Amino acid sequence: MPLFSRFRDHSVFAHSAFDRPAFDSPDPAPARFAVAQGDASPVLHQGLLWKAFVPDAPKLIVSRMQDHVVETSDGHLHTLVNLHRGRGLTLLSSDDDGRTWDVTARIPNTRGSSSDIRLVEGEDRLLVVTTTKAGKVLYGTYDYDLADGGWTRDIASEVTHAGIDNTTTNPTVAMDAEGTIAVAYNVEGDDGLGLVFAWSEDGGATWEKAETDFPGVAAGSFRVLSTPDGFAVLAATAEAMTFLTYDPGTDTWSGETVNETGAVGRYASHFSTTTIGDDIYAASVDASETLSVMRYEGATGAWSEPETPAPITGKTTNVQLSAGSDGSLHLVYDDHDHPGRLVVLESEDGGETWSEEAVLQVPRWLRLEPTLLQFDDLPLVRFEAPEQFDDELLVEVQVNIPGRDGWTSLYTFVLDTEADAVHLAAHDLPAHNLSAHNLSAHNLSADDLAAL
């Protein structure tokens, strides 16, 4: 069975209420949710992504340190989400700045699975790594068709045939300038945390592996990175963040502690990375709800000390870091003291200085905690932005629908990062509840819900 199944005729979705042709109508207009203040707004669109409206999907976007959003050369946006209940990992694509979305691909046998995607630099070629219910780690590549906006699978291979836990393993993928592919993923065991680092020099046909252990550490996350000196892994636990490298010639690991406070989250996954040229930038949130940013200089191989950007004065729970094609950095974080508020900062000098770009407000009738899961009174706020983007910056937030217990979706903002800074009003947002009456306004009926 192919890793990605390609869809062109939307009539094949008739079995699912949310894939019917009626669902191709535009998503709700944002006007009733927030009011832009100022002469210009960077927000091109905001609203609920109704095709991601599903029950029992706590891992709709997992995990924080992975990437699930890309922008192709035609300006189209693509996000890989886990819709669960038989649909699993699903690629949604938008050709109108996030106003409407279509299903363009699915990965079978991936209910509850974790994934990571990225575009090959300078190409509309997508790298995907994911876990499966059968205990495998799969790798695939997909080519984008600019003519019809579809994806075609080119390569699919097994990084690991069996043995991983689909509910706890979170893989990441990278490619170097020579085309070598690397994958890193975590394995939780009775004796502690394990890291598996795999690489392929033949396009994914065969894989070599190396492993190392973190005895006594319950959980962690591993972001594989490509540097001028080869591949490396940014390893995050609750206690620290460590920069690891592996030498296949001597079968040895080397490590450097780059942040002594670690990252928060079930898998210590509340951190984000991006690159500009040979430099790597990493932002993380620790258990004290403090956000810090650090830089790896590719020319010297040295990490800077972690620092909190000057505009941030309060506490936060999550962070995403994005790089624009113009070399700018964009930092998205949540304001812990104001539920539903996200702040976007911009840096045009490699993170030396930061300025406020936008303040976004998720409507107050939506809850940001999709589950009751808490970490020492730290709310589980899930949101994501791409590591790299060209024109529009997509920020997607997982929300819970009041009155529909267990139902979740994504609330999205699409920003024009060249527009002037703006605040989206955090007041005068009406309370809404998804009743059968207002569901009908979005082509959703009681029969639609029952069909799921």
Tab-separated table of C-alpha atoms in Angstrom:
chain	number	residue	atom	x	y	z
A	1	MET	CA	0.000	0.000	0.000
A	2	PRO	CA	1.455	3.414	-0.892
A	3	LEU	CA	2.506	5.661	1.937
A	4	PHE	CA	0.498	8.533	0.496
A	5	SER	CA	-2.730	7.924	-1.397
A	6	ARG	CA	-3.348	10.621	-3.988
A	7	PHE	CA	-6.823	12.102	-4.472
A	8	ARG	CA	-8.082	14.167	-7.387
A	9	ASP	CA	-11.802	13.328	-7.596
A	10	HIS	CA	-13.399	14.615	-4.391
A	11	SER	CA	-16.429	12.388	-4.920
A	12	VAL	CA	-14.410	9.534	-3.389
A	13	PHE	CA	-14.861	11.224	-0.007
A	14	ALA	CA	-18.642	10.735	0.039
A	15	HIS	CA	-18.361	8.290	2.941
A	16	SER	CA	-17.336	11.143	5.242
A	17	ALA	CA	-19.592	14.065	6.030
A	18	PHE	CA	-16.688	16.480	6.158
A	19	ASP	CA	-15.366	15.497	2.740
A	20	ARG	CA	-18.559	16.092	0.785
A	21	PRO	CA	-18.485	18.599	-2.088
A	22	ALA	CA	-20.637	21.014	-0.039
A	23	PHE	CA	-17.655	21.414	2.231
A	24	ASP	CA	-15.705	23.186	-0.504
A	25	SER	CA	-17.538	26.424	0.318
A	26	PRO	CA	-15.360	29.104	1.923
A	27	ASP	CA	-14.576	28.894	5.596
A	28	PRO	CA	-16.351	31.416	7.841
A	29	ALA	CA	-15.342	35.036	7.408
A	30	PRO	CA	-13.382	36.402	10.356
A	31	ALA	CA	-15.250	39.689	10.689
A	32	ARG	CA	-17.433	38.635	13.615
A	33	PHE	CA	-14.476	37.213	15.581
A	34	ALA	CA	-12.029	40.100	15.805
A	35	VAL	CA	-11.578	43.682	14.748
A	36	ALA	CA	-8.331	44.893	13.203
A	37	GLN	CA	-7.081	48.213	14.546
A	38	GLY	CA	-4.834	50.521	12.563
A	39	ASP	CA	-4.476	51.426	8.912
A	40	ALA	CA	-3.169	48.069	7.715
A	41	SER	CA	-3.559	44.531	8.977
A	42	PRO	CA	-1.096	41.729	8.294
A	43	VAL	CA	-3.883	39.171	8.787
A	44	LEU	CA	-5.094	38.074	5.365
A	45	HIS	CA	-7.542	35.562	6.824
A	46	GLN	CA	-8.538	34.014	10.119
A	47	GLY	CA	-11.159	31.419	11.013
A	48	LEU	CA	-11.903	27.806	11.795
A	49	LEU	CA	-10.462	25.192	9.464
A	50	TRP	CA	-13.602	23.112	9.171
A	51	LYS	CA	-11.999	20.190	7.369
A	52	ALA	CA	-10.024	19.603	10.569
A	53	PHE	CA	-13.236	19.510	12.687
A	54	VAL	CA	-13.097	15.985	14.156
A	55	PRO	CA	-13.852	14.061	17.364
A	56	ASP	CA	-11.263	12.464	19.632
A	57	ALA	CA	-8.165	13.841	17.918
A	58	PRO	CA	-5.790	14.963	20.679
A	59	LYS	CA	-2.813	14.597	18.307
A	60	LEU	CA	-4.251	16.765	15.548
A	61	ILE	CA	-0.897	18.585	15.382
A	62	VAL	CA	1.948	16.704	17.097
A	63	SER	CA	4.611	17.414	18.148
A	64	ARG	CA	5.697	21.000	18.889
A	65	MET	CA	9.301	20.508	17.717
A	66	GLN	CA	8.181	18.859	14.471
A	67	ASP	CA	7.125	20.720	11.329
A	68	HIS	CA	3.712	20.181	9.700
A	69	VAL	CA	3.340	23.285	7.521
A	70	VAL	CA	5.025	24.115	4.199
A	71	GLU	CA	4.514	26.633	1.412
A	72	THR	CA	5.186	25.559	-2.184
A	73	SER	CA	6.640	27.811	-4.888
A	74	ASP	CA	3.156	28.745	-6.159
A	75	GLY	CA	2.305	30.279	-2.782
A	76	HIS	CA	-0.070	27.451	-1.802
A	77	LEU	CA	-0.155	26.443	1.873
A	78	HIS	CA	-0.063	22.802	3.016
A	79	THR	CA	-0.485	21.323	6.493
A	80	LEU	CA	-0.286	17.699	7.607
A	81	VAL	CA	-2.762	16.956	10.420
A	82	ASN	CA	-3.930	13.763	12.121
A	83	LEU	CA	-7.715	13.421	11.755
A	84	HIS	CA	-7.847	10.042	13.564
A	85	ARG	CA	-10.926	7.724	13.251
A	86	GLY	CA	-9.780	5.853	10.169
A	87	ARG	CA	-8.454	8.906	8.331
A	88	GLY	CA	-5.158	9.371	10.161
A	89	LEU	CA	-2.500	11.700	8.754
A	90	THR	CA	-4.097	13.933	6.134
A	91	LEU	CA	-2.502	16.623	3.967
A	92	LEU	CA	-4.711	19.707	3.596
A	93	SER	CA	-3.862	22.324	0.953
A	94	SER	CA	-5.041	25.879	0.329
A	95	ASP	CA	-4.599	27.999	-2.801
A	96	ASP	CA	-6.306	31.125	-1.404
A	97	ASP	CA	-4.303	32.172	1.677
A	98	GLY	CA	-6.031	29.703	3.977
A	99	ARG	CA	-9.625	30.670	3.213
A	100	THR	CA	-10.507	27.211	1.889
A	101	TRP	CA	-8.757	23.864	2.138
A	102	ASP	CA	-8.818	20.608	0.146
A	103	VAL	CA	-7.643	17.114	1.070
A	104	THR	CA	-4.730	16.340	-1.273
A	105	ALA	CA	-3.248	13.191	0.320
A	106	ARG	CA	-3.585	10.700	3.175
A	107	ILE	CA	-1.215	8.261	4.848
A	108	PRO	CA	-2.931	4.956	5.707
A	109	ASN	CA	-2.665	3.192	9.077
A	110	THR	CA	-1.613	6.335	10.918
A	111	ARG	CA	-4.398	7.008	13.412
A	112	GLY	CA	-2.715	8.639	16.400
A	113	SER	CA	0.639	8.745	14.595
A	114	SER	CA	3.283	11.452	14.786
A	115	SER	CA	4.972	12.983	11.730
A	116	ASP	CA	7.472	15.525	10.447
A	117	ILE	CA	7.612	17.131	6.992
A	118	ARG	CA	9.886	19.538	5.124
A	119	LEU	CA	10.456	20.733	1.584
A	120	VAL	CA	13.764	20.065	-0.152
A	121	GLU	CA	15.475	23.448	-0.470
A	122	GLY	CA	14.701	25.060	-3.826
A	123	GLU	CA	12.285	22.297	-4.844
A	124	ASP	CA	8.595	21.442	-4.490
A	125	ARG	CA	9.575	18.051	-3.119
A	126	LEU	CA	8.258	16.973	0.255
A	127	LEU	CA	10.090	14.756	2.739
A	128	VAL	CA	7.844	12.938	5.216
A	129	VAL	CA	8.656	10.695	8.176
A	130	THR	CA	5.929	9.125	10.283
A	131	THR	CA	5.142	6.352	12.712
A	132	THR	CA	2.441	3.742	12.054
A	133	LYS	CA	0.093	1.654	14.177
A	134	ALA	CA	2.157	-1.406	13.174
A	135	GLY	CA	5.168	-0.048	15.083
A	136	LYS	CA	7.095	1.169	12.048
A	137	VAL	CA	8.875	4.394	11.188
A	138	LEU	CA	8.252	5.202	7.510
A	139	TYR	CA	9.989	7.665	5.190
A	140	GLY	CA	8.589	8.994	1.936
A	141	THR	CA	9.090	11.687	-0.705
A	142	TYR	CA	6.353	13.360	-2.719
A	143	ASP	CA	6.499	15.566	-5.792
A	144	TYR	CA	4.164	18.528	-6.140
A	145	ASP	CA	2.361	19.209	-9.435
A	146	LEU	CA	2.133	22.955	-10.018
A	147	ALA	CA	-0.538	22.403	-12.670
A	148	ASP	CA	-3.166	20.702	-10.506
A	149	GLY	CA	-1.910	21.169	-6.942
A	150	GLY	CA	-1.613	17.426	-6.318
A	151	TRP	CA	1.107	15.328	-4.687
A	152	THR	CA	2.586	12.131	-6.173
A	153	ARG	CA	4.558	9.632	-4.120
A	154	ASP	CA	8.040	8.942	-5.453
A	155	ILE	CA	9.772	6.990	-2.675
A	156	ALA	CA	8.476	5.031	0.320
A	157	SER	CA	10.686	3.005	2.626
A	158	GLU	CA	10.840	1.598	6.140
A	159	VAL	CA	13.342	3.255	8.437
A	160	THR	CA	12.368	0.799	11.171
A	161	HIS	CA	10.340	-2.332	10.452
A	162	ALA	CA	8.788	-2.774	13.904
A	163	GLY	CA	9.177	-2.234	17.614
A	164	ILE	CA	8.360	1.427	18.222
A	165	ASP	CA	5.382	2.689	20.215
A	166	ASN	CA	3.100	4.628	17.894
A	167	THR	CA	1.669	6.633	20.791
A	168	THR	CA	4.965	7.968	22.173
A	169	THR	CA	7.507	8.060	19.316
A	170	ASN	CA	7.965	11.405	17.509
A	171	PRO	CA	10.337	11.240	14.503
A	172	THR	CA	12.047	14.109	12.657
A	173	VAL	CA	13.746	14.248	9.243
A	174	ALA	CA	16.444	16.327	7.502
A	175	MET	CA	18.492	16.287	4.282
A	176	ASP	CA	21.987	17.651	3.694
A	177	ALA	CA	23.384	19.353	0.585
A	178	GLU	CA	24.608	16.017	-0.802
A	179	GLY	CA	21.149	14.441	-0.574
A	180	THR	CA	21.850	12.222	2.443
A	181	ILE	CA	18.700	11.798	4.539
A	182	ALA	CA	18.695	11.575	8.321
A	183	VAL	CA	15.925	10.606	10.737
A	184	ALA	CA	15.933	10.813	14.538
A	185	TYR	CA	13.298	9.475	16.929
A	186	ASN	CA	12.767	8.702	20.608
A	187	VAL	CA	12.113	5.314	22.212
A	188	GLU	CA	10.791	5.144	25.771
A	189	GLY	CA	11.690	2.116	27.891
A	190	ASP	CA	11.756	0.869	31.470
A	191	ASP	CA	15.405	1.917	31.845
A	192	GLY	CA	14.950	5.393	30.396
A	193	LEU	CA	14.969	7.237	27.100
A	194	GLY	CA	16.622	6.048	23.909
A	195	LEU	CA	17.623	7.961	20.769
A	196	VAL	CA	17.735	6.256	17.380
A	197	PHE	CA	19.617	8.118	14.629
A	198	ALA	CA	19.223	6.686	11.114
A	199	TRP	CA	20.680	7.845	7.810
A	200	SER	CA	20.438	6.876	4.150
A	201	GLU	CA	22.896	7.718	1.376
A	202	ASP	CA	20.809	6.112	-1.392
A	203	GLY	CA	17.616	8.140	-1.274
A	204	GLY	CA	15.964	6.079	1.435
A	205	ALA	CA	16.440	2.646	-0.171
A	206	THR	CA	18.588	1.419	2.745
A	207	TRP	CA	19.239	2.761	6.234
A	208	GLU	CA	22.048	2.612	8.766
A	209	LYS	CA	21.383	3.241	12.451
A	210	ALA	CA	23.093	4.314	15.643
A	211	GLU	CA	21.628	4.468	19.139
A	212	THR	CA	22.383	6.097	22.448
A	213	ASP	CA	20.624	6.082	25.820
A	214	PHE	CA	19.569	8.591	28.474
A	215	PRO	CA	19.367	6.359	31.586
A	216	GLY	CA	16.785	7.433	34.134
A	217	VAL	CA	15.238	10.046	31.810
A	218	ALA	CA	11.545	9.367	31.341
A	219	ALA	CA	10.900	11.223	28.087
A	220	GLY	CA	12.400	13.564	25.529
A	221	SER	CA	12.357	14.793	21.935
A	222	PHE	CA	15.002	14.776	19.210
A	223	ARG	CA	15.223	17.267	16.346
A	224	VAL	CA	17.648	16.138	13.612
A	225	LEU	CA	19.501	19.021	11.941
A	226	SER	CA	21.853	19.491	9.011
A	227	THR	CA	24.968	21.585	9.723
A	228	PRO	CA	28.060	22.457	7.627
A	229	ASP	CA	29.920	19.766	9.585
A	230	GLY	CA	27.293	17.057	9.107
A	231	PHE	CA	24.136	15.971	10.858
A	232	ALA	CA	23.420	16.728	14.497
A	233	VAL	CA	20.570	16.154	16.917
A	234	LEU	CA	19.127	18.730	19.290
A	235	ALA	CA	18.018	16.572	22.221
A	236	ALA	CA	15.508	18.031	24.673
A	237	THR	CA	14.531	16.661	28.067
A	238	ALA	CA	12.908	18.340	31.056
A	239	GLU	CA	16.390	18.906	32.527
A	240	ALA	CA	18.453	20.223	29.594
A	241	MET	CA	18.879	20.688	25.854
A	242	THR	CA	21.922	18.947	24.379
A	243	PHE	CA	23.546	19.233	20.951
A	244	LEU	CA	24.623	15.730	19.867
A	245	THR	CA	26.791	14.551	16.978
A	246	TYR	CA	27.666	11.023	15.862
A	247	ASP	CA	30.842	9.792	14.130
A	248	PRO	CA	30.099	6.621	12.102
A	249	GLY	CA	33.823	5.977	11.614
A	250	THR	CA	34.496	5.539	15.309
A	251	ASP	CA	30.925	4.761	16.419
A	252	THR	CA	31.076	7.505	19.042
A	253	TRP	CA	28.682	10.194	20.233
A	254	SER	CA	29.681	13.696	21.346
A	255	GLY	CA	27.471	16.119	23.219
A	256	GLU	CA	27.333	19.712	24.418
A	257	THR	CA	24.742	21.114	26.824
A	258	VAL	CA	23.388	24.276	25.177
A	259	ASN	CA	20.509	25.077	27.550
A	260	GLU	CA	20.498	23.954	31.186
A	261	THR	CA	16.769	24.477	31.742
A	262	GLY	CA	15.365	21.979	29.207
A	263	ALA	CA	11.917	22.116	27.639
A	264	VAL	CA	8.432	21.598	29.010
A	265	GLY	CA	5.784	19.145	27.756
A	266	ARG	CA	5.009	15.436	27.995
A	267	TYR	CA	7.905	14.750	25.607
A	268	ALA	CA	9.910	17.920	26.402
A	269	SER	CA	8.754	19.017	22.976
A	270	HIS	CA	7.924	22.687	23.550
A	271	PHE	CA	10.769	23.967	21.407
A	272	SER	CA	11.148	25.003	17.783
A	273	THR	CA	14.004	25.358	15.308
A	274	THR	CA	14.622	27.048	11.989
A	275	THR	CA	17.600	27.891	9.785
A	276	ILE	CA	18.921	30.898	7.874
A	277	GLY	CA	21.817	29.871	5.664
A	278	ASP	CA	24.180	27.768	7.784
A	279	ASP	CA	22.889	29.199	11.065
A	280	ILE	CA	20.360	27.382	13.247
A	281	TYR	CA	17.967	29.161	15.611
A	282	ALA	CA	16.184	27.422	18.477
A	283	ALA	CA	13.478	28.731	20.804
A	284	SER	CA	12.183	26.842	23.830
A	285	VAL	CA	9.943	27.142	26.885
A	286	ASP	CA	11.059	25.641	30.198
A	287	ALA	CA	9.138	24.504	33.274
A	288	SER	CA	9.165	28.036	34.726
A	289	GLU	CA	7.262	29.181	31.608
A	290	THR	CA	10.263	31.227	30.465
A	291	LEU	CA	10.937	31.530	26.737
A	292	SER	CA	14.518	31.659	25.464
A	293	VAL	CA	16.161	31.849	22.039
A	294	MET	CA	19.654	30.726	21.048
A	295	ARG	CA	21.670	30.622	17.832
A	296	TYR	CA	24.070	28.079	16.359
A	297	GLU	CA	26.620	29.785	14.123
A	298	GLY	CA	27.395	27.487	11.224
A	299	ALA	CA	30.774	29.106	10.492
A	300	THR	CA	32.155	28.431	13.975
A	301	GLY	CA	29.995	25.572	15.274
A	302	ALA	CA	29.290	27.549	18.462
A	303	TRP	CA	26.000	28.119	20.282
A	304	SER	CA	25.053	31.450	21.843
A	305	GLU	CA	23.735	31.698	25.391
A	306	PRO	CA	19.937	31.348	25.603
A	307	GLU	CA	18.236	34.731	26.010
A	308	THR	CA	14.657	35.946	26.339
A	309	PRO	CA	13.735	38.488	23.614
A	310	ALA	CA	13.275	41.935	25.176
A	311	PRO	CA	9.576	42.385	24.232
A	312	ILE	CA	8.617	39.303	26.281
A	313	THR	CA	7.924	40.211	29.904
A	314	GLY	CA	5.393	37.587	31.005
A	315	LYS	CA	5.087	33.839	31.053
A	316	THR	CA	4.340	31.573	28.117
A	317	THR	CA	3.710	27.874	27.523
A	318	ASN	CA	4.650	27.271	23.904
A	319	VAL	CA	6.675	28.772	21.063
A	320	GLN	CA	7.163	28.468	17.316
A	321	LEU	CA	10.041	29.927	15.296
A	322	SER	CA	9.836	30.636	11.548
A	323	ALA	CA	12.257	32.022	8.958
A	324	GLY	CA	11.083	34.026	5.973
A	325	SER	CA	12.734	33.741	2.586
A	326	ASP	CA	13.972	37.333	3.061
A	327	GLY	CA	16.070	36.263	6.068
A	328	SER	CA	13.682	37.566	8.721
A	329	LEU	CA	12.795	35.617	11.873
A	330	HIS	CA	9.258	35.374	13.265
A	331	LEU	CA	8.587	34.149	16.802
A	332	VAL	CA	5.068	33.108	17.863
A	333	TYR	CA	4.257	32.543	21.535
A	334	ASP	CA	1.141	32.412	23.720
A	335	ASP	CA	0.428	34.902	26.489
A	336	HIS	CA	-0.198	32.750	29.570
A	337	ASP	CA	-2.114	35.535	31.339
A	338	HIS	CA	-4.512	36.138	28.440
A	339	PRO	CA	-6.023	32.854	27.155
A	340	GLY	CA	-6.302	32.692	23.387
A	341	ARG	CA	-3.822	35.485	22.768
A	342	LEU	CA	-0.791	34.825	20.558
A	343	VAL	CA	2.000	37.341	20.060
A	344	VAL	CA	4.156	37.441	16.911
A	345	LEU	CA	7.611	39.023	17.114
A	346	GLU	CA	9.890	39.805	14.163
A	347	SER	CA	13.658	40.136	13.907
A	348	GLU	CA	15.417	41.467	10.829
A	349	ASP	CA	18.943	41.178	12.243
A	350	GLY	CA	19.335	37.484	13.006
A	351	GLY	CA	17.698	37.611	16.423
A	352	GLU	CA	19.788	40.468	17.818
A	353	THR	CA	16.689	42.643	18.283
A	354	TRP	CA	12.955	41.901	18.183
A	355	SER	CA	9.831	43.983	17.595
A	356	GLU	CA	6.149	43.193	17.939
A	357	GLU	CA	4.628	42.256	14.586
A	358	ALA	CA	1.070	41.259	15.550
A	359	VAL	CA	-1.112	40.264	18.473
A	360	LEU	CA	-3.653	37.590	17.552
A	361	GLN	CA	-6.740	36.618	19.511
A	362	VAL	CA	-8.533	33.292	19.211
A	363	PRO	CA	-12.287	33.870	19.801
A	364	ARG	CA	-13.155	33.475	23.452
A	365	TRP	CA	-15.977	31.042	22.737
A	366	LEU	CA	-13.309	28.531	21.706
A	367	ARG	CA	-11.196	26.706	24.286
A	368	LEU	CA	-7.490	26.262	23.630
A	369	GLU	CA	-7.010	23.161	25.771
A	370	PRO	CA	-8.166	20.263	23.531
A	371	THR	CA	-7.857	17.827	26.446
A	372	LEU	CA	-7.820	18.025	30.216
A	373	LEU	CA	-4.135	17.094	30.192
A	374	GLN	CA	-2.055	19.420	32.357
A	375	PHE	CA	1.634	19.648	33.256
A	376	ASP	CA	2.009	21.040	36.776
A	377	ASP	CA	-0.774	23.549	36.164
A	378	LEU	CA	0.666	24.374	32.737
A	379	PRO	CA	-2.174	24.414	30.189
A	380	LEU	CA	-1.653	22.366	27.063
A	381	VAL	CA	-1.839	25.040	24.363
A	382	ARG	CA	-1.160	23.603	20.925
A	383	PHE	CA	-0.260	25.862	18.016
A	384	GLU	CA	2.092	25.681	15.080
A	385	ALA	CA	3.836	27.773	12.441
A	386	PRO	CA	6.192	26.628	9.651
A	387	GLU	CA	9.948	26.492	10.007
A	388	GLN	CA	10.291	28.149	6.589
A	389	PHE	CA	7.907	30.244	4.478
A	390	ASP	CA	8.001	32.480	1.400
A	391	ASP	CA	5.050	34.855	1.336
A	392	GLU	CA	2.375	34.143	3.967
A	393	LEU	CA	2.900	32.957	7.529
A	394	LEU	CA	0.310	30.393	8.652
A	395	VAL	CA	-0.349	30.086	12.389
A	396	GLU	CA	-2.726	27.278	13.360
A	397	VAL	CA	-4.100	26.731	16.856
A	398	GLN	CA	-5.847	23.587	18.077
A	399	VAL	CA	-9.125	24.464	19.784
A	400	ASN	CA	-11.929	22.616	21.536
A	401	ILE	CA	-15.538	23.264	20.518
A	402	PRO	CA	-17.835	24.176	23.436
A	403	GLY	CA	-21.006	22.132	23.529
A	404	ARG	CA	-19.409	19.370	21.451
A	405	ASP	CA	-17.526	17.324	24.014
A	406	GLY	CA	-14.377	15.788	22.547
A	407	TRP	CA	-14.620	17.670	19.226
A	408	THR	CA	-11.593	19.646	18.150
A	409	SER	CA	-10.441	21.702	15.168
A	410	LEU	CA	-7.855	24.270	14.094
A	411	TYR	CA	-8.271	28.023	14.203
A	412	THR	CA	-5.935	29.598	11.674
A	413	PHE	CA	-4.378	32.995	11.034
A	414	VAL	CA	-2.625	33.789	7.742
A	415	LEU	CA	-0.292	36.802	7.997
A	416	ASP	CA	1.258	39.027	5.381
A	417	THR	CA	4.588	39.615	7.104
A	418	GLU	CA	5.312	42.710	5.012
A	419	ALA	CA	2.290	44.592	6.381
A	420	ASP	CA	2.417	46.997	9.315
A	421	ALA	CA	2.072	45.708	12.869
A	422	VAL	CA	-1.470	45.381	14.170
A	423	HIS	CA	-3.360	44.221	17.236
A	424	LEU	CA	-6.432	42.087	16.810
A	425	ALA	CA	-8.892	43.159	19.465
A	426	ALA	CA	-9.104	40.868	22.448
A	427	HIS	CA	-12.440	42.340	23.459
A	428	ASP	CA	-15.975	42.436	22.033
A	429	LEU	CA	-15.669	38.835	20.871
A	430	PRO	CA	-19.132	37.263	21.103
A	431	ALA	CA	-19.678	34.004	22.924
A	432	HIS	CA	-20.576	31.252	20.471
A	433	ASN	CA	-21.715	27.697	20.877
A	434	LEU	CA	-21.920	25.124	18.121
A	435	SER	CA	-25.575	24.198	18.219
A	436	ALA	CA	-27.434	22.391	15.444
A	437	HIS	CA	-28.681	25.828	14.397
A	438	ASN	CA	-25.358	27.531	13.743
A	439	LEU	CA	-23.698	24.344	12.486
A	440	SER	CA	-26.063	24.545	9.536
A	441	ALA	CA	-24.501	27.882	8.642
A	442	HIS	CA	-21.301	25.978	7.891
A	443	ASN	CA	-22.925	23.152	5.897
A	444	LEU	CA	-22.920	20.886	8.951
A	445	SER	CA	-26.106	19.229	10.119
A	446	ALA	CA	-27.038	16.739	12.798
A	447	ASP	CA	-26.984	14.078	10.080
A	448	ASP	CA	-23.447	15.134	9.151
A	449	LEU	CA	-22.329	14.653	12.733
A	450	ALA	CA	-24.048	11.284	12.992
A	451	ALA	CA	-22.340	10.150	9.785
A	452	LEU	CA	-18.984	10.427	11.495
